[in-house]
PDB file of C-alpha atoms in Angstrom:
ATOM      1  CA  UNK O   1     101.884  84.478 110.737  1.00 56.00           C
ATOM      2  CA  UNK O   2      99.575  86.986 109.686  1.00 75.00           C
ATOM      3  CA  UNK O   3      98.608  88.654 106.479  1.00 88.00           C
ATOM      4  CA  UNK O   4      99.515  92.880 106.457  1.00 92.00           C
ATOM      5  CA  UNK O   5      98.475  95.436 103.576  1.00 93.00           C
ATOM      6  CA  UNK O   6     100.638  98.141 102.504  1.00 94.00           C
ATOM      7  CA  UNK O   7      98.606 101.248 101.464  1.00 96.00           C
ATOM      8  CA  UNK O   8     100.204 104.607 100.312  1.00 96.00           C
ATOM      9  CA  UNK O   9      98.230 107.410  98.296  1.00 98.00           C
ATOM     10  CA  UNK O  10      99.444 108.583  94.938  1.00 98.00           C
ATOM     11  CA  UNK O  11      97.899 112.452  93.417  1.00 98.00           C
ATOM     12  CA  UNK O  12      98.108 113.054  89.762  1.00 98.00           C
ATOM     13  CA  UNK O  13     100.358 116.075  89.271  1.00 97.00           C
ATOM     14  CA  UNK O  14      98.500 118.470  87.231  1.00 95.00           C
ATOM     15  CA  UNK O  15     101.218 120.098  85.234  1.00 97.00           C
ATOM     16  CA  UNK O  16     102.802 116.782  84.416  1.00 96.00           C
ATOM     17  CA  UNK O  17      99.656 114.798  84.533  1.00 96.00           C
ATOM     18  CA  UNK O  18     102.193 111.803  86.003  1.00 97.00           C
ATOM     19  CA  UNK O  19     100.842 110.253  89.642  1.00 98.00           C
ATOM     20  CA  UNK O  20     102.927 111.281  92.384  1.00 98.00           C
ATOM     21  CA  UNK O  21     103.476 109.487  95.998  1.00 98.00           C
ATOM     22  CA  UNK O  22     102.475 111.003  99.023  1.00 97.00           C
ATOM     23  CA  UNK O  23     104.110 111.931 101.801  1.00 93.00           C
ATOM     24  CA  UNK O  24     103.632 112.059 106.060  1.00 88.00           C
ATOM     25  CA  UNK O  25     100.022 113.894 105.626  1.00 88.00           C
ATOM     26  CA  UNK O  26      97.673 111.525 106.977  1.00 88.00           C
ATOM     27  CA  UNK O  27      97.071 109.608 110.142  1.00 82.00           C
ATOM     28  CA  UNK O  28      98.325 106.851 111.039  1.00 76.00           C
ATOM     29  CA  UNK O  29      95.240 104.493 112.008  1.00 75.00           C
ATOM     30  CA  UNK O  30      96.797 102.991 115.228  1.00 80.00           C
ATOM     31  CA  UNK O  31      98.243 105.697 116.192  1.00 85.00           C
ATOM     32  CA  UNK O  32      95.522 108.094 115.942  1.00 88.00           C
ATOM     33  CA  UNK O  33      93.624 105.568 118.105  1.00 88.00           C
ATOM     34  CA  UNK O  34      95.911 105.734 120.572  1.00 91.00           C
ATOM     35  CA  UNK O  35      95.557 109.373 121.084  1.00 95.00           C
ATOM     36  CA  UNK O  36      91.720 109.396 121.468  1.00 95.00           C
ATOM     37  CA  UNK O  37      91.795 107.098 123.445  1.00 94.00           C
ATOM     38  CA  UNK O  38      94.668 108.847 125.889  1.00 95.00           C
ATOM     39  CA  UNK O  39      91.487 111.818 125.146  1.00 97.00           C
ATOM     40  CA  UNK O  40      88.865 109.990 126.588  1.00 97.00           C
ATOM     41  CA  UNK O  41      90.533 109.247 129.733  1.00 95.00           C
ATOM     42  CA  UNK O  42      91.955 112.284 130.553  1.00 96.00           C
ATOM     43  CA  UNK O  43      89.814 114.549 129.170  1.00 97.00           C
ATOM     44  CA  UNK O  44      86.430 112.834 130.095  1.00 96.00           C
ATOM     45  CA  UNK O  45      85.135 113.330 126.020  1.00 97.00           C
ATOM     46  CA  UNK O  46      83.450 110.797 123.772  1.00 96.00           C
ATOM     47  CA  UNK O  47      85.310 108.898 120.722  1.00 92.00           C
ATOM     48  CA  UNK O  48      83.661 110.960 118.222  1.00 91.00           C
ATOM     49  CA  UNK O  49      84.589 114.377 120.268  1.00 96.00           C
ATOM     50  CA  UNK O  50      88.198 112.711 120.413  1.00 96.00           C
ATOM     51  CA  UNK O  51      88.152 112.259 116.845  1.00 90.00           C
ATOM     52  CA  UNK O  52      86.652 115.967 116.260  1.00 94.00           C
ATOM     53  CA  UNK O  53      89.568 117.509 117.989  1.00 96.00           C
ATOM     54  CA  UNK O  54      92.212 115.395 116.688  1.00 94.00           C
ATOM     55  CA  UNK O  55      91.549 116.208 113.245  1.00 88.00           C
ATOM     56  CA  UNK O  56      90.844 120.319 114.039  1.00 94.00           C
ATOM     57  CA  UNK O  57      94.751 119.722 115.639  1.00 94.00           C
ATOM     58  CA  UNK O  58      95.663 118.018 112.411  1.00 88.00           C
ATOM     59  CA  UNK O  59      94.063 120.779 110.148  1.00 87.00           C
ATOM     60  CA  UNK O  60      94.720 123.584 111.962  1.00 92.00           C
ATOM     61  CA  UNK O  61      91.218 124.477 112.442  1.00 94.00           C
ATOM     62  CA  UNK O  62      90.009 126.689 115.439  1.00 95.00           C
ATOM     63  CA  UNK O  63      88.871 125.437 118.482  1.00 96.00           C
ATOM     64  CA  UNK O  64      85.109 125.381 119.755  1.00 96.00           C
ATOM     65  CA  UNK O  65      85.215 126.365 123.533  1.00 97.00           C
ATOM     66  CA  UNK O  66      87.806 126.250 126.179  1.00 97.00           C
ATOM     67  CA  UNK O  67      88.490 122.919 126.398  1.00 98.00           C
ATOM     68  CA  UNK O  68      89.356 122.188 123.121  1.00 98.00           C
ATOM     69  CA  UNK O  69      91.336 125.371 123.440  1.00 98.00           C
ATOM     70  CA  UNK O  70      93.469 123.151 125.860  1.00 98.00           C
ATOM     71  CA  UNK O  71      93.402 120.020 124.478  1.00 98.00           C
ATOM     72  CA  UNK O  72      94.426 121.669 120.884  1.00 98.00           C
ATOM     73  CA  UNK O  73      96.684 123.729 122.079  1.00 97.00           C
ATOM     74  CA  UNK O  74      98.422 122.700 125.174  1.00 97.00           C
ATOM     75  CA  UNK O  75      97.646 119.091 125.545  1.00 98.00           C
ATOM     76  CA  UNK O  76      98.711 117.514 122.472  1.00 97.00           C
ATOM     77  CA  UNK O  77     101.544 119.156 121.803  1.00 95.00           C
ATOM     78  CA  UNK O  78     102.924 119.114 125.392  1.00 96.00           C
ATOM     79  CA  UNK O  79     102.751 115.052 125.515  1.00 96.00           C
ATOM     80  CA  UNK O  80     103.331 114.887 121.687  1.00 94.00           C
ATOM     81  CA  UNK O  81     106.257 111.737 121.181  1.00 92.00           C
ATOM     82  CA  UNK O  82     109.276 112.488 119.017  1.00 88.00           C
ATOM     83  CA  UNK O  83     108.239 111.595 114.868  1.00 84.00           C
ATOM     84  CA  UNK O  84     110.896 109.207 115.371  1.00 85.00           C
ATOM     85  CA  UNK O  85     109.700 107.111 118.349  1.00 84.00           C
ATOM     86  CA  UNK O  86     107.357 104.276 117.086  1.00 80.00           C
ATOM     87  CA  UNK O  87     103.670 104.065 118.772  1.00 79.00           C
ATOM     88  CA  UNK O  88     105.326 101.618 121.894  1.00 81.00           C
ATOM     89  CA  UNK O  89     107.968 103.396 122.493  1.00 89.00           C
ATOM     90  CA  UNK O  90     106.145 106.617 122.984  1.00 88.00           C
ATOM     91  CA  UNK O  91     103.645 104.282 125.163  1.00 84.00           C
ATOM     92  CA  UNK O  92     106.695 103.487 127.239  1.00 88.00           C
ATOM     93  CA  UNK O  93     107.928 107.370 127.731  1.00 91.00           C
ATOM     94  CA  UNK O  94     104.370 108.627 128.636  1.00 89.00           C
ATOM     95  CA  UNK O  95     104.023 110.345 125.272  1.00 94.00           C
ATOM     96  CA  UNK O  96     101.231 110.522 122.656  1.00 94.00           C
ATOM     97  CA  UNK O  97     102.571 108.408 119.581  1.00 92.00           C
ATOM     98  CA  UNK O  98     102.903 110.834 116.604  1.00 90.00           C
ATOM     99  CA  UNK O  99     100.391 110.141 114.855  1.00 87.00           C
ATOM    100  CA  UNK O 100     101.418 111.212 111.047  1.00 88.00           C
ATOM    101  CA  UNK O 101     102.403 108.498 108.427  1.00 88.00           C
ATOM    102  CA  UNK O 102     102.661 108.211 104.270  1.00 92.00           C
ATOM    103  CA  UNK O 103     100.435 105.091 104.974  1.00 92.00           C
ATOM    104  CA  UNK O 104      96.770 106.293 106.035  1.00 91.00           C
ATOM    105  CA  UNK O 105      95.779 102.489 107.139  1.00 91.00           C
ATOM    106  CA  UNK O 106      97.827 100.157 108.825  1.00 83.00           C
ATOM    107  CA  UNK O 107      94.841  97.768 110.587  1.00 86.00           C
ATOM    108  CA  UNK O 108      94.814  94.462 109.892  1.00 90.00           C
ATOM    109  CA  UNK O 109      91.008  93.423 108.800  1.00 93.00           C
ATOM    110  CA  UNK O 110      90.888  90.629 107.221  1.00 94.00           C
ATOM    111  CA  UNK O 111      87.219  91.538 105.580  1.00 95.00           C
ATOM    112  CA  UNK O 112      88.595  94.406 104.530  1.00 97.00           C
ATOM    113  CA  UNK O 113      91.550  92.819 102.551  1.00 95.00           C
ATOM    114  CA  UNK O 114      88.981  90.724 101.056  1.00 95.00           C
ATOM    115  CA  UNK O 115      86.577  93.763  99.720  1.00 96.00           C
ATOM    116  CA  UNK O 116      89.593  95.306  98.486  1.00 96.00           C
ATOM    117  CA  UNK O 117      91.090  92.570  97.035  1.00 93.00           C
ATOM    118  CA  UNK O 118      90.216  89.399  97.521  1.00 91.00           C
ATOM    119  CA  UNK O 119      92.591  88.345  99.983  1.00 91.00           C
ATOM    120  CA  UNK O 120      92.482  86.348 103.121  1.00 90.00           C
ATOM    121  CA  UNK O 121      88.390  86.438 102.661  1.00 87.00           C
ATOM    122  CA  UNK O 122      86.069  85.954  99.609  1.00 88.00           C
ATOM    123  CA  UNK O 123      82.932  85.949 101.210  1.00 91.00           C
ATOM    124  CA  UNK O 124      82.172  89.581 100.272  1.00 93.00           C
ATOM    125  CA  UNK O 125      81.951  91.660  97.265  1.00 95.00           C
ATOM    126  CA  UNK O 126      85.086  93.257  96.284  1.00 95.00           C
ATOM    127  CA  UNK O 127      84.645  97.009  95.126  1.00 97.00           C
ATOM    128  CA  UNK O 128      86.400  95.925  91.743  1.00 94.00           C
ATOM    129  CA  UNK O 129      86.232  92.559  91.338  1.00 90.00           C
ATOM    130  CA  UNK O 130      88.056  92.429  87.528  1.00 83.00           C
ATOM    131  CA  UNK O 131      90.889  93.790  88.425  1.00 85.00           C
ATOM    132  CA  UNK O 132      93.998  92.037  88.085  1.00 81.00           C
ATOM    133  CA  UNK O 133      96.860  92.206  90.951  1.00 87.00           C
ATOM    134  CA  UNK O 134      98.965  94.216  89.571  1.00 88.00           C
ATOM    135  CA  UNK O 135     100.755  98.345  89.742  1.00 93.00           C
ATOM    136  CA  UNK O 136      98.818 100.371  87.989  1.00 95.00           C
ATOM    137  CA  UNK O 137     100.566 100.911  84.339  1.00 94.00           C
ATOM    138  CA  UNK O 138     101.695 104.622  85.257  1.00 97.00           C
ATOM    139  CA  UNK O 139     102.493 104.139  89.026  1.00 97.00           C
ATOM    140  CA  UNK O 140     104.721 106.424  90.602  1.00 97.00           C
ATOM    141  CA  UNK O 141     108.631 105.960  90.151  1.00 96.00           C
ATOM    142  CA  UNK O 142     108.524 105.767  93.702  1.00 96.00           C
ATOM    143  CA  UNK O 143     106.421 103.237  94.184  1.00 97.00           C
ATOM    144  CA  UNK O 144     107.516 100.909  91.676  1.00 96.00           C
ATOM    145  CA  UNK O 145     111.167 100.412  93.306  1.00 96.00           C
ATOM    146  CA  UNK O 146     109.062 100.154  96.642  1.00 95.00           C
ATOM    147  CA  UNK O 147     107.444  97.349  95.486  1.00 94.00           C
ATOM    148  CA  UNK O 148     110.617  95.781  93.735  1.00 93.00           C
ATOM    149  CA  UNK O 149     112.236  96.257  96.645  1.00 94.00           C
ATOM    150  CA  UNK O 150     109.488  93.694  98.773  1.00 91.00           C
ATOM    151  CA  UNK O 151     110.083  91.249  95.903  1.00 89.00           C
ATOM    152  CA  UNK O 152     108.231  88.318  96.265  1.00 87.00           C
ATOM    153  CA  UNK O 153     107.637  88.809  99.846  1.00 89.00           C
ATOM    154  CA  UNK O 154     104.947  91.249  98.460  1.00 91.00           C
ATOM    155  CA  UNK O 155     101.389  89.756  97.132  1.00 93.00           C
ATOM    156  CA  UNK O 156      98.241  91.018  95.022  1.00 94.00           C
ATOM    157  CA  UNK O 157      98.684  94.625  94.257  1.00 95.00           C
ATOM    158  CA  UNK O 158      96.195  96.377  93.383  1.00 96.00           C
ATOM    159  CA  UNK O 159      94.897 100.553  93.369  1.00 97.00           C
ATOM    160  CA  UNK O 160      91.527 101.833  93.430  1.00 97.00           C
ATOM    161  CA  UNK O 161      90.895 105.281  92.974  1.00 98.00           C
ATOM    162  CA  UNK O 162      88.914 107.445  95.650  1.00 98.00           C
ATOM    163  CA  UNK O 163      86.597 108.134  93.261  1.00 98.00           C
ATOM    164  CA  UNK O 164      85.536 103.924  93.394  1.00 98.00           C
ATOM    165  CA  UNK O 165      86.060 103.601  97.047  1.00 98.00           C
ATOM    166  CA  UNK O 166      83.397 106.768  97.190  1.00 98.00           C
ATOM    167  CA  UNK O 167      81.238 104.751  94.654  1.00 98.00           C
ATOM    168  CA  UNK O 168      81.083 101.761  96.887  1.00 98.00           C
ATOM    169  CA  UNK O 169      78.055 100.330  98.606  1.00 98.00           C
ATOM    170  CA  UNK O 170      80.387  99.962 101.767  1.00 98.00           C
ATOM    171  CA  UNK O 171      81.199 103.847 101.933  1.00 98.00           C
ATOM    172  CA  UNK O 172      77.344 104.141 102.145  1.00 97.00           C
ATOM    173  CA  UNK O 173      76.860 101.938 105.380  1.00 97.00           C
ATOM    174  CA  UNK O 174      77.069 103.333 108.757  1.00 96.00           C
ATOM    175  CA  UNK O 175      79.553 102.173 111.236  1.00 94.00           C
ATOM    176  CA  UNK O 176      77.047 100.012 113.126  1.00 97.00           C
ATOM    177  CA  UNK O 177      76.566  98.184 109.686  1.00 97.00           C
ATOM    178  CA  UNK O 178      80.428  97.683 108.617  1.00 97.00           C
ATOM    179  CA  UNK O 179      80.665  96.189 112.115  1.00 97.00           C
ATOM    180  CA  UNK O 180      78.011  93.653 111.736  1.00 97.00           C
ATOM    181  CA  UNK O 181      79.914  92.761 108.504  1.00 96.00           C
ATOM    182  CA  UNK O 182      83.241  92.506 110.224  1.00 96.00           C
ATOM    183  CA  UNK O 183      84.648  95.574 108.601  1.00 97.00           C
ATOM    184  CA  UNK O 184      87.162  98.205 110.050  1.00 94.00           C
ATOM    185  CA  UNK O 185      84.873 101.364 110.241  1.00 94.00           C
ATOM    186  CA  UNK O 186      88.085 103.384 109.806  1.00 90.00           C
ATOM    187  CA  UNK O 187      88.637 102.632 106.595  1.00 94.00           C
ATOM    188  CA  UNK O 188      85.316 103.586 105.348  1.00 97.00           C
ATOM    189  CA  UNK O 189      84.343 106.634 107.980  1.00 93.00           C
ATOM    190  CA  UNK O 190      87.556 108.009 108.795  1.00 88.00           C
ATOM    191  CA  UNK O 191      90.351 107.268 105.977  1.00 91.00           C
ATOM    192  CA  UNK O 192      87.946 107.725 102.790  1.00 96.00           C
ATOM    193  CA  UNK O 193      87.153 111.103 104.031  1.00 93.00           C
ATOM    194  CA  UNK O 194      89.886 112.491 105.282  1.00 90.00           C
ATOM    195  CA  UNK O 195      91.534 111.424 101.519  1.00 95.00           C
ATOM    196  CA  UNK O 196      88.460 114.015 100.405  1.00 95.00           C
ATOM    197  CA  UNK O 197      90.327 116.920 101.473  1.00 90.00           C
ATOM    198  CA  UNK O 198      93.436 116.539  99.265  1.00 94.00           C
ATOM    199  CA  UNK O 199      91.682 116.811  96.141  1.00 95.00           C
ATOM    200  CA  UNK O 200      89.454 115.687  92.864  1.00 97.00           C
ATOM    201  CA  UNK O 201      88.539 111.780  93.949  1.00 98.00           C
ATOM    202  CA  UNK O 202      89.872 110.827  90.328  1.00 98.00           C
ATOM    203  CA  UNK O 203      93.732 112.655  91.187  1.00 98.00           C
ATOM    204  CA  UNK O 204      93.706 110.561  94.631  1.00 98.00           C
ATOM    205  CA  UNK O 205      93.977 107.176  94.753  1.00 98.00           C
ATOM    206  CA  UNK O 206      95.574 104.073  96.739  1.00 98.00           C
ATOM    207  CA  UNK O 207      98.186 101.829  95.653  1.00 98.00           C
ATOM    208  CA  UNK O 208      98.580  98.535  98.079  1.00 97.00           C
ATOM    209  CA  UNK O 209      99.909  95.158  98.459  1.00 95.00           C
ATOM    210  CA  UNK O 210     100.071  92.617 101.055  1.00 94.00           C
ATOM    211  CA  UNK O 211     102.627  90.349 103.031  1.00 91.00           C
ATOM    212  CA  UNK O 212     102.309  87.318 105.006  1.00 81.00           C
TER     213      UNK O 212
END
């Protein structure tokens, strides 16, 4: 059986100063795959144009010619699956998985689990290595009876803020070079900078644990 991580993002309130959960505003890494992917067949674009017009869909930002006119505005939402279907049940339909989830990685790297915290593989640096698994003191209500509720099916929790994920020397490689290293790309390329856009990197962070 394999080992999963459990990520959700937590924003300090600013009026209350307490951290608060958030909700279905980011993608979900599979998912989102899924539709560029669907992109690149159909629509004949790269993985990075994929990417380009998923997130403008996302955002709401305007389109740059006519075909991301289409794609943006006719495509996705035409073969857009139900928020309720899961990614292989959409599959099954025909549809685009949605692609939105309170979780903004769901890959399981194992390299990854060990930068971030020592799990599965201790060959590389972690970002924080003295750190001890464990909630963060003020963790959101909601989190806390999320994690009691995985009991001890649930393993090393940990949080690091955005600000430390932006500090580390893996958000300054390229994707070529987190490859080499055996590193999901995502997580470094895609997820740290799409958590840029909902505010101050010391009000974001991640909360996470892991299951076997």
């Amino acid at each position: 059986m394999g080992c999963d991580i459990h990520i959700w993002v937590e924003k300090k309130n600013p009026v209350t100063h307490n951290w608060d959960k958030m909700g279905k505003v980011f993608f979900e890494s599979y998912g989102a795959s899924l539709i560029v992917k669907n992109l690149m067949k159909n629509m004949g674009i790269t993985e990075d144009e994929g990417w380009t017009i998923l997130q403008k869909w996302r955002d709401g930002e305007e389109p740059s010619n006519k075909l991301e006119e289409y794609i943006i505005g006719n495509y996705i939402p035409k073969n857009m699956g139900d928020k309720h279907l899961d990614w292989y049940e959409a599959n099954e339909k025909g549809l685009l998985p949605y692609p939105f989830s309170d979780q903004p990685y769901g890959g399981r790297c194992y390299r990854l689990f060990g930068v971030l915290a020592g799990v599965r593989d201790t060959s590389l640096d972690m970002i924080v290595p003295d750190r001890q698994f464990q909630l963060p003191d003020d963790v959101s209500d909601e989190l806390k009876y999320m994690s009691d509720d995985y009991g001890y099916d649930a393993h090393s929790h940990n949080y690091l803020t955005l600000r430390e994920l932006m500090d580390s020397k893996y958000y300054q490689m390229n994707d070529l070079e987190l490859s080499e290293m055996g590193i999901d790309p995502y997580f470094f390329k895609t997820m740290v900078p799409d958590l840029q856009k909902f505010g101050d990197p010391d009000d974001i962070r991640i909360v996470y644990w892991f299951d076997n």
